[in-house]
Coordinates of C-alpha atoms and ligand atoms in Angstrom, one line a residue:
M1 CA -24.7 -21.1 -11.7
E2 CA -22.7 -24.0 -10.2
Q3 CA -19.2 -24.3 -11.7
P4 CA -17.7 -27.6 -12.1
I5 CA -14.5 -27.8 -9.8
K6 CA -11.4 -27.7 -11.8
E7 CA -7.8 -28.5 -10.7
P8 CA -5.8 -25.3 -10.2
I9 CA -3.1 -24.6 -12.8
Y10 CA 0.1 -23.4 -11.7
Q11 CA 3.0 -21.4 -13.3
S12 CA 6.5 -21.5 -11.9
I13 CA 8.3 -18.2 -11.6
G14 CA 11.4 -17.3 -9.7
G15 CA 11.2 -20.7 -7.9
C16 CA 7.7 -20.1 -6.7
D17 CA 4.4 -21.7 -8.0
I18 CA 1.8 -19.2 -8.8
E19 CA -1.8 -20.2 -9.4
I20 CA -3.3 -19.1 -12.9
P21 CA -6.6 -17.6 -12.3
S22 CA -9.6 -18.4 -14.5
P23 CA -10.5 -16.4 -17.8
F24 CA -11.7 -12.9 -16.8
C25 CA -12.3 -9.4 -18.2
L26 CA -11.0 -6.2 -16.5
I27 CA -13.0 -2.9 -16.9
I28 CA -10.9 0.0 -15.9
F29 CA -12.7 3.2 -15.0
G30 CA -10.2 6.0 -15.6
A31 CA -8.4 4.3 -18.4
Y32 CA -6.4 7.3 -19.3
G33 CA -5.4 8.2 -15.6
D34 CA -2.0 7.9 -14.3
L35 CA -2.7 4.8 -12.3
A36 CA -3.9 2.9 -15.3
K37 CA -1.0 4.2 -17.4
R38 CA 1.8 3.8 -14.9
K39 CA 0.7 0.7 -13.1
L40 CA -2.4 -1.2 -14.2
I41 CA -1.7 -1.8 -18.0
P42 CA 2.1 -2.5 -17.4
S43 CA 1.2 -5.0 -14.6
L44 CA -1.2 -6.8 -16.9
Y45 CA 1.2 -6.9 -19.8
H46 CA 3.9 -8.3 -17.5
L47 CA 1.4 -10.8 -16.1
Y48 CA 0.6 -11.8 -19.6
K49 CA 4.1 -12.1 -20.9
N50 CA 5.2 -14.3 -18.0
K51 CA 2.1 -16.5 -18.7
L52 CA 0.5 -15.8 -15.2
I53 CA -2.9 -15.1 -16.6
S54 CA -5.2 -17.2 -18.8
E55 CA -5.0 -16.6 -22.5
N56 CA -8.8 -15.9 -22.4
F57 CA -9.1 -12.4 -21.1
F58 CA -9.8 -8.9 -22.2
I59 CA -9.2 -5.4 -20.8
L60 CA -11.7 -2.7 -21.5
G61 CA -10.6 0.8 -20.7
C62 CA -13.3 3.3 -20.0
G63 CA -13.0 7.0 -19.8
R64 CA -14.6 10.3 -20.5
L65 CA -12.3 11.1 -23.4
E66 CA -13.7 10.5 -26.9
A67 CA -10.9 8.5 -28.5
D68 CA -10.6 5.6 -30.7
R69 CA -9.0 2.2 -30.0
G70 CA -5.8 3.0 -32.0
Y71 CA -4.9 6.2 -29.9
F72 CA -5.6 4.2 -26.7
L73 CA -3.2 1.4 -27.8
E74 CA -0.5 3.9 -28.8
M75 CA -0.7 5.6 -25.3
M76 CA -0.7 2.3 -23.5
R77 CA 2.2 1.0 -25.5
T78 CA 4.3 3.8 -24.6
S79 CA 3.4 3.4 -21.0
V80 CA 4.5 -0.3 -21.0
E81 CA 7.7 0.4 -22.9
N82 CA 8.5 3.0 -20.2
A83 CA 7.7 0.7 -17.4
F84 CA 9.7 -2.2 -18.8
P85 CA 12.4 -0.9 -21.1
H86 CA 14.3 -4.3 -21.1
E87 CA 11.5 -6.8 -21.0
F88 CA 9.3 -5.2 -23.6
D89 CA 9.1 -7.0 -26.9
N90 CA 7.0 -6.2 -30.1
S91 CA 5.4 -9.8 -30.5
S92 CA 4.2 -10.2 -27.0
W93 CA 2.9 -6.5 -27.1
S94 CA 0.9 -7.2 -30.3
E95 CA -0.7 -10.3 -28.7
F96 CA -1.6 -8.4 -25.7
A97 CA -2.9 -5.4 -27.7
E98 CA -5.5 -7.7 -29.3
K99 CA -7.2 -8.0 -25.9
L100 CA -7.1 -4.3 -25.2
Y101 CA -10.2 -2.1 -25.9
Y102 CA -11.3 1.4 -25.1
S103 CA -14.8 2.7 -24.8
S104 CA -15.7 6.3 -23.9
L105 CA -18.3 6.3 -21.1
D106 CA -20.3 9.0 -19.4
F107 CA -19.7 7.9 -15.9
G108 CA -22.8 9.8 -14.6
S109 CA -25.3 8.5 -17.2
P110 CA -27.1 5.3 -16.2
E111 CA -28.0 4.8 -19.9
S112 CA -24.6 4.4 -21.0
Y113 CA -23.9 1.6 -18.7
I114 CA -26.7 -0.4 -20.0
K115 CA -26.3 0.6 -23.7
S116 CA -22.6 1.1 -24.3
L117 CA -20.9 -1.0 -21.4
K118 CA -23.2 -3.9 -21.1
E119 CA -23.6 -4.6 -24.8
K120 CA -20.0 -4.1 -25.3
L121 CA -19.2 -6.5 -22.5
S122 CA -21.5 -9.2 -23.9
S123 CA -20.0 -9.2 -27.3
L124 CA -16.3 -9.1 -26.0
E125 CA -17.1 -11.9 -23.5
K126 CA -18.3 -14.1 -26.3
K127 CA -15.3 -13.4 -28.5
H128 CA -12.7 -14.0 -25.6
Q129 CA -14.6 -16.6 -23.7
T130 CA -14.1 -15.1 -20.4
K131 CA -16.9 -17.1 -18.7
G132 CA -18.6 -14.1 -17.3
N133 CA -15.9 -13.3 -14.7
R134 CA -15.8 -9.6 -14.4
I135 CA -13.7 -7.1 -12.5
F136 CA -14.5 -3.5 -12.4
Y137 CA -11.4 -1.4 -11.3
L138 CA -12.2 2.1 -10.0
A139 CA -9.0 4.0 -11.0
I140 CA -10.9 7.3 -10.7
P141 CA -11.1 10.2 -8.2
S142 CA -12.8 9.2 -5.1
S143 CA -15.6 11.9 -5.8
V144 CA -16.8 9.8 -8.7
F145 CA -16.7 6.3 -6.7
E146 CA -20.3 6.7 -5.6
T147 CA -21.8 7.7 -9.1
V148 CA -20.0 4.6 -10.8
I149 CA -21.0 2.2 -8.0
V150 CA -24.6 3.2 -8.1
N151 CA -24.7 3.0 -11.8
L152 CA -23.0 -0.4 -11.9
G153 CA -25.4 -1.6 -9.3
S154 CA -28.6 -0.4 -10.9
S155 CA -27.8 -1.6 -14.4
G156 CA -27.3 -5.2 -13.0
L157 CA -23.5 -5.2 -13.7
S158 CA -22.8 -6.1 -10.0
A159 CA -24.9 -9.1 -10.0
E160 CA -23.1 -12.5 -10.4
R161 CA -24.7 -14.7 -13.0
E162 CA -22.4 -16.9 -15.1
G163 CA -19.2 -15.9 -13.4
Y164 CA -18.1 -13.6 -10.6
S165 CA -18.4 -9.9 -10.5
H166 CA -15.7 -8.1 -8.4
I167 CA -15.0 -4.4 -7.7
I168 CA -11.6 -2.9 -6.9
I169 CA -11.6 0.4 -5.2
E170 CA -8.4 2.5 -5.0
K171 CA -7.6 4.5 -2.0
P172 CA -8.4 7.1 -0.4
F173 CA -11.4 5.2 0.7
G174 CA -13.2 8.4 1.7
R175 CA -11.8 11.5 3.4
D176 CA -13.1 11.0 7.1
I177 CA -15.1 8.6 9.0
E178 CA -18.3 9.8 7.7
S179 CA -17.5 9.6 4.0
A180 CA -15.9 6.2 4.6
K181 CA -19.1 4.9 6.2
K182 CA -21.3 6.3 3.4
L183 CA -19.1 4.8 0.7
N184 CA -19.3 1.4 2.4
K185 CA -23.0 1.6 2.8
I186 CA -23.5 2.5 -1.0
L187 CA -21.0 -0.5 -1.9
R188 CA -22.9 -2.9 0.3
Q189 CA -26.1 -2.0 -1.3
Y190 CA -25.0 -3.5 -4.5
F191 CA -22.1 -5.8 -3.7
E192 CA -21.3 -8.4 -1.0
E193 CA -18.3 -7.9 1.1
R194 CA -16.7 -11.0 -0.7
Q195 CA -17.0 -9.1 -4.0
I196 CA -15.3 -5.9 -2.8
F197 CA -11.6 -5.5 -3.0
R198 CA -10.3 -2.3 -1.1
I199 CA -6.8 -2.1 -2.4
D200 CA -3.7 -1.0 -0.6
H201 CA -0.7 -1.9 -2.8
Y202 CA 1.7 -1.6 0.2
I203 CA 0.4 -4.9 1.7
A204 CA 1.3 -6.6 -1.5
K205 CA 4.8 -5.6 -1.5
E206 CA 7.2 -8.5 -1.2
T207 CA 8.7 -7.5 2.2
I208 CA 5.4 -6.8 3.8
Q209 CA 4.3 -10.2 2.9
N210 CA 7.3 -11.5 4.3
I211 CA 6.8 -10.1 7.7
L212 CA 4.1 -12.5 8.4
M213 CA 6.2 -15.4 7.4
F214 CA 9.1 -14.1 9.2
R215 CA 7.2 -13.5 12.4
F216 CA 5.2 -16.7 12.5
A217 CA 7.5 -19.3 10.8
N218 CA 10.6 -18.7 12.9
A219 CA 10.2 -19.9 16.3
I220 CA 13.1 -17.6 17.7
F221 CA 11.4 -14.2 17.1
E222 CA 7.9 -14.5 18.3
P223 CA 8.8 -15.0 21.9
L224 CA 10.6 -11.7 21.8
W225 CA 7.9 -9.9 20.0
N226 CA 6.6 -7.9 22.9
R227 CA 6.9 -5.1 25.5
K228 CA 9.4 -7.1 27.5
Y229 CA 12.1 -7.3 24.8
I230 CA 11.3 -4.5 22.4
D231 CA 11.9 -0.9 23.3
H232 CA 10.1 0.8 20.3
V233 CA 9.4 0.3 16.6
Q234 CA 9.8 2.7 13.7
I235 CA 7.9 2.7 10.5
S236 CA 9.0 5.1 7.7
A237 CA 7.9 5.6 4.1
L238 CA 10.0 8.5 2.7
E239 CA 10.1 9.8 -0.6
T240 CA 12.3 12.0 -2.8
L241 CA 9.6 12.7 -5.3
G242 CA 7.3 15.8 -4.8
V243 CA 3.7 16.2 -5.5
E244 CA 4.4 15.6 -9.4
H245 CA 1.3 16.4 -11.4
R246 CA -1.2 15.1 -8.7
A247 CA -1.8 18.5 -6.9
G248 CA -5.4 18.2 -7.7
Y249 CA -5.8 15.0 -5.5
Y250 CA -2.9 15.8 -3.2
E251 CA -4.4 19.2 -2.2
E252 CA -7.5 17.6 -0.9
A253 CA -5.6 14.6 0.7
G254 CA -2.3 15.7 2.2
V255 CA 0.2 13.1 3.8
I256 CA -2.1 11.7 6.5
R257 CA -4.9 10.8 4.2
D258 CA -2.6 9.8 1.4
M259 CA 0.0 7.7 3.3
F260 CA -1.1 7.1 7.0
Q261 CA -4.8 6.1 6.9
S262 CA -4.0 3.1 4.6
H263 CA -0.4 2.3 3.9
I264 CA 1.4 3.2 7.2
L265 CA -1.4 2.0 9.4
Q266 CA -1.4 -1.3 7.7
L267 CA 2.4 -1.9 8.0
F268 CA 1.7 -1.0 11.6
A269 CA -1.1 -3.6 12.1
I270 CA 1.0 -6.4 10.4
T271 CA 3.9 -5.6 12.7
A272 CA 1.8 -5.5 15.8
M273 CA -0.9 -8.1 15.2
E274 CA -1.3 -11.3 17.2
P275 CA -0.8 -14.7 15.3
P276 CA -3.8 -15.6 13.3
V277 CA -5.2 -19.1 13.8
A278 CA -4.7 -19.7 10.0
F279 CA -3.1 -17.9 7.0
E280 CA -6.5 -17.0 5.6
A281 CA -7.9 -13.8 4.5
D282 CA -10.5 -13.4 7.3
R283 CA -8.4 -14.7 10.1
V284 CA -5.5 -12.3 9.2
R285 CA -7.7 -9.3 8.8
E286 CA -9.6 -10.0 11.9
E287 CA -6.2 -9.8 13.9
K288 CA -5.4 -6.6 12.0
I289 CA -8.7 -5.1 13.0
K290 CA -8.0 -6.0 16.7
V291 CA -4.8 -3.8 16.5
F292 CA -6.7 -0.9 15.3
R293 CA -9.3 -1.3 17.9
S294 CA -6.5 -1.2 20.6
I295 CA -4.7 2.0 19.4
R296 CA -4.9 4.6 22.1
P297 CA -6.6 7.7 20.8
F298 CA -4.4 10.7 20.5
P299 CA -4.7 13.3 23.2
L300 CA -6.0 16.4 21.3
D301 CA -5.2 18.8 23.9
R302 CA -1.5 17.8 23.7
L303 CA -1.4 16.7 20.0
D304 CA 2.0 18.4 19.4
E305 CA 3.6 15.7 21.5
Y306 CA 2.2 13.0 19.5
V307 CA 1.9 14.4 15.9
V308 CA 4.1 16.6 13.8
I309 CA 3.3 17.9 10.4
G310 CA 5.2 19.9 7.7
Q311 CA 5.3 21.1 4.3
Y312 CA 8.2 21.1 1.9
G313 CA 9.9 24.4 0.9
K314 CA 12.5 24.6 -2.0
G315 CA 15.7 22.8 -1.7
E316 CA 18.0 20.3 -3.6
I317 CA 17.5 16.7 -4.2
S318 CA 20.5 14.7 -5.6
G319 CA 22.2 18.0 -6.3
H320 CA 19.3 19.4 -8.4
P321 CA 17.5 22.5 -7.3
V322 CA 13.7 21.7 -6.8
I323 CA 10.8 24.1 -6.1
G324 CA 8.8 24.1 -2.8
Y325 CA 5.3 22.7 -2.5
M326 CA 3.4 26.0 -2.9
E327 CA 5.2 26.7 -6.1
E328 CA 4.1 23.3 -7.6
S329 CA 1.6 23.6 -10.6
G330 CA -2.0 23.3 -9.3
V331 CA -1.0 24.0 -5.7
S332 CA -2.5 27.1 -4.1
P333 CA 0.1 29.7 -2.9
M334 CA -1.6 29.8 0.5
S335 CA -1.8 25.9 0.7
N336 CA -1.8 24.5 4.2
T337 CA -1.5 20.8 3.0
P338 CA 1.0 18.7 4.9
T339 CA 3.5 16.7 2.9
F340 CA 5.1 15.3 5.9
A341 CA 3.9 13.8 9.2
A342 CA 5.4 12.0 12.0
M343 CA 3.5 10.3 14.8
K344 CA 3.8 8.5 18.1
V345 CA 1.3 5.7 18.6
F346 CA 0.6 3.4 21.6
I347 CA -1.3 0.3 21.6
D348 CA -3.2 -0.6 24.7
N349 CA -3.0 -4.3 24.9
W350 CA -1.1 -6.8 26.7
R351 CA 1.7 -7.2 24.3
W352 CA 2.5 -3.7 23.5
Q353 CA 1.7 -1.7 26.7
G354 CA 4.1 1.2 26.9
V355 CA 6.0 0.5 23.6
P356 CA 6.0 3.6 21.3
F357 CA 5.5 3.1 17.6
Y358 CA 7.1 6.0 15.7
L359 CA 5.6 6.5 12.2
R360 CA 6.8 9.0 9.6
S361 CA 6.1 9.7 5.9
G362 CA 6.9 12.6 3.7
K363 CA 7.7 13.8 0.2
R364 CA 10.9 15.6 -1.1
L365 CA 13.2 14.1 1.5
S366 CA 16.8 13.4 1.2
S367 CA 16.3 9.8 0.1
R368 CA 13.6 7.4 -0.8
K369 CA 13.2 4.6 1.7
A370 CA 10.5 2.5 3.3
E371 CA 11.2 0.2 6.1
I372 CA 10.2 -1.1 9.6
S373 CA 12.6 -1.4 12.3
I374 CA 12.2 -3.2 15.6
H375 CA 14.5 -1.8 18.3
F376 CA 15.1 -4.4 20.9
R377 CA 16.0 -3.4 24.4
P378 CA 19.7 -3.3 25.5
V379 CA 21.1 -6.0 27.6
P380 CA 19.8 -5.7 31.2
H381 CA 23.2 -5.5 32.9
M382 CA 26.2 -3.8 31.2
M383 CA 28.9 -6.1 32.5
F384 CA 31.5 -4.6 30.1
S385 CA 31.1 -1.2 31.5
R386 CA 34.2 -1.3 33.9
V387 CA 36.4 -2.2 31.0
M388 CA 35.1 -0.1 28.2
N389 CA 33.2 3.0 27.9
E390 CA 31.0 2.1 25.0
F391 CA 27.1 1.9 25.4
I392 CA 25.9 -1.5 24.1
E393 CA 23.3 -0.7 21.6
G394 CA 20.2 -2.9 21.5
N395 CA 19.8 -5.1 18.4
I396 CA 17.9 -3.9 15.4
L397 CA 15.8 -6.0 13.1
C398 CA 14.9 -4.0 10.1
F399 CA 12.5 -5.0 7.3
R400 CA 13.6 -3.0 4.2
I401 CA 10.5 -2.5 2.0
Q402 CA 12.3 -0.4 -0.7
P403 CA 14.7 0.1 -2.3
D404 CA 16.8 -3.1 -2.1
E405 CA 14.1 -5.2 -0.4
G406 CA 15.5 -7.3 2.3
I407 CA 15.9 -8.0 6.1
T408 CA 18.9 -7.1 8.3
L409 CA 19.6 -7.9 11.9
S410 CA 22.2 -5.9 13.7
F411 CA 24.1 -7.4 16.7
Q412 CA 27.3 -7.0 18.6
T413 CA 30.6 -8.9 18.3
K414 CA 34.0 -8.8 19.6
R415 CA 36.3 -6.8 17.3
P416 CA 39.1 -9.0 16.4
G417 CA 42.4 -8.4 18.0
S418 CA 41.8 -5.8 20.6
L419 CA 41.3 -7.1 24.1
I420 CA 37.7 -5.9 24.7
C421 CA 36.1 -4.0 22.0
L422 CA 32.7 -4.5 20.6
K423 CA 31.7 -4.0 16.9
Q424 CA 28.2 -3.9 15.5
V425 CA 27.7 -6.2 12.6
I426 CA 24.7 -6.7 10.3
M427 CA 23.2 -9.9 9.1
D428 CA 21.8 -9.1 5.7
F429 CA 19.1 -11.0 3.6
S430 CA 18.5 -9.5 0.2
Y431 CA 16.0 -10.6 -2.4
E432 CA 17.4 -12.3 -5.4
K433 CA 17.1 -10.2 -8.5
G434 CA 15.1 -12.4 -10.9
V435 CA 11.7 -12.0 -12.6
H436 CA 10.0 -9.7 -10.1
I437 CA 6.3 -9.6 -9.5
D438 CA 5.2 -6.2 -8.6
A439 CA 2.7 -5.2 -5.8
Y440 CA 0.1 -4.3 -8.4
E441 CA 0.5 -7.6 -10.1
W442 CA -0.2 -9.5 -6.9
V443 CA -3.3 -7.7 -6.1
L444 CA -4.7 -8.2 -9.7
L445 CA -3.8 -11.8 -9.3
D446 CA -5.5 -12.1 -6.0
C447 CA -8.6 -10.4 -7.0
M448 CA -8.9 -12.7 -10.0
L449 CA -8.5 -15.6 -7.7
G450 CA -11.0 -14.2 -5.2
D451 CA -8.4 -14.0 -2.3
Q452 CA -9.1 -11.1 -0.1
L453 CA -6.0 -11.5 2.1
L454 CA -4.2 -8.5 0.7
F455 CA -7.3 -6.3 0.7
L456 CA -9.0 -4.1 3.4
R457 CA -12.1 -5.0 5.3
Q458 CA -14.8 -2.6 5.8
E459 CA -14.4 -2.5 9.6
G460 CA -10.7 -1.9 9.4
V461 CA -11.0 1.0 7.1
E462 CA -13.6 2.6 9.4
L463 CA -11.5 2.1 12.5
T464 CA -8.5 3.9 11.0
W465 CA -10.6 6.6 9.9
S466 CA -12.1 7.0 13.3
L467 CA -8.7 7.3 14.8
L468 CA -7.4 9.9 12.4
T469 CA -10.5 12.0 11.7
P470 CA -10.3 14.0 15.1
V471 CA -6.6 14.5 14.4
L472 CA -7.2 15.7 10.9
E473 CA -9.8 18.1 12.1
K474 CA -7.7 19.5 14.9
L475 CA -4.7 19.9 12.5
E476 CA -6.8 21.5 9.9
S477 CA -8.0 24.2 12.3
M478 CA -4.4 25.0 13.1
G479 CA -2.3 27.8 11.6
K480 CA 0.7 27.7 9.4
L481 CA 2.8 24.6 9.0
P482 CA 6.3 24.4 9.7
V483 CA 8.4 24.3 6.3
Y484 CA 11.2 21.9 5.9
E485 CA 13.9 22.1 3.1
A486 CA 13.4 19.8 0.2
G487 CA 16.2 17.2 0.4
S488 CA 16.4 17.3 4.2
S489 CA 15.1 14.7 6.6
G490 CA 11.9 16.6 7.4
P491 CA 11.1 19.3 9.9
D492 CA 13.1 19.7 13.0
E493 CA 10.0 19.1 15.1
A494 CA 9.9 15.6 14.0
R495 CA 13.5 15.0 15.1
L496 CA 12.5 16.4 18.6
L497 CA 9.3 14.1 18.7
I498 CA 11.6 11.2 19.1
E499 CA 14.6 12.7 20.6
R500 CA 12.6 14.1 23.6
D501 CA 12.1 10.3 24.4
G502 CA 15.8 9.6 24.4
R503 CA 15.6 7.8 21.0
S504 CA 16.5 8.7 17.5
W505 CA 15.2 8.1 14.0
M506 CA 16.9 5.5 11.8
P507 CA 19.1 7.5 9.3
L508 CA 17.7 8.3 6.0
E509 CA 20.7 7.3 3.9
Ligands
LIG1 C1 0.5 6.2 -3.3 C2 0.3 7.6 -2.8 O1 -0.5 5.5 -2.7 O2 1.8 5.7 -2.8 C3 1.6 8.3 -3.3 O3 -0.9 8.2 -3.3 C4 2.9 7.7 -3.0 O4 1.5 9.7 -2.9 C5 2.9 6.2 -3.3 O5 3.8 8.5 -3.8 C6 4.1 5.5 -2.9 O6 4.2 4.2 -3.4 P1 5.4 3.5 -3.5 O7 5.0 2.1 -3.9 O8 6.1 4.3 -4.8 O9 6.2 3.5 -2.3

């Protein structure tokens, strides 16, 4: 039905005007799962408390568990209190909780979509006046995606009548190229591409969004952003946490599916892409897709020169002893699942020919850090070499994604006093600490607004799987993995991967 055009309403937060989306309802499949508890419900509460969403909304949690609304509210309250120990308050929680419902649902039974879900939605939609706008959030194991999508589609819930009907799919989007293609096919049977929101919360992190602004709104960097001035690029997403209680999922995934296929390759594409003609979802996503299309396939016969994997053994993190991956609960004592990977990747295009991108990610490392560093070439002529021995290092531009989000640029200056002595100094931009909108809050807001800029397009997902599937197959056919000590910087082979090229990883601390 044609909607009357309304002027957008904005709310100012931290000096930034944010558009308030129209009324909506959010149906969370997997309402008792880790993601719903740790991220989704706290994010929605935070958006509500900061008046960034309409008063007219409701959230319907769906899960297999037979439980009443009271129990659900109690669990969610605890999660929100844990997520915002300082910002939580009883009165905003009580208002928020009035819009929170739970319904047990048999995901596999088509009848329950028509009987329980559809009927419940209609009555809640009347009560909360949400104008028929629906978001289905699949926060469930990927093995159940297909069943839920088919049942949503065949019960008519994917169809748009009064308002929009959007679906959010969590990663991993498949486990190889074949399964990703199959999932896309099923989705497209019932939903149009503009209704599909394939999520990658990394793209919504503040500093990642900033890379595009930084690259394309400052005239001084873009002319240097190419093989002529850049020696190499490093992208790291390192964690101190282990597998926690997610062994069931992680044993199937491992670090390449969990972190590289989406998060790391998205960071890679944003760093390497050409300037889009406009800051619009499809223009930006087209440029990222071109990067994926230009990645040089890994030489499978010499894979060890390009890819290193490893698994954490026991060790110490921040002075506390921790167990190895194979001792974790739910992990097979014979597990060959990698928890660390490092890769060297080349892009075969005009801009990046010959520039290596070194990527690494792992669990149980000595510190938590995610960053992208651009390593510029050193000066072409060392005119100081006759008067001092120091090698003049190239400048490094570093986007700190977490913790302590910001951007630094290192450069050389003369050390005061001494005749000729250089000193590396750092120009540092840090985000102000104020009300902070989390990555999950951004993606939820954007999905409500129908803006797909921060979401993945079908073609992009399939291209990344095409690149990684042969690598995964080869790695999975190989023998035992190198073990690295928990609390270290990863396997020694990863250090050699970059040192063989005469370079070194950015330090972990
Ligand atoms: C998730 C992965 O997508 O990202 C986890 O499944 C990982 O294994 C997490 O720990 C890291 O996200 P963040 O935002 O904490 O860096």
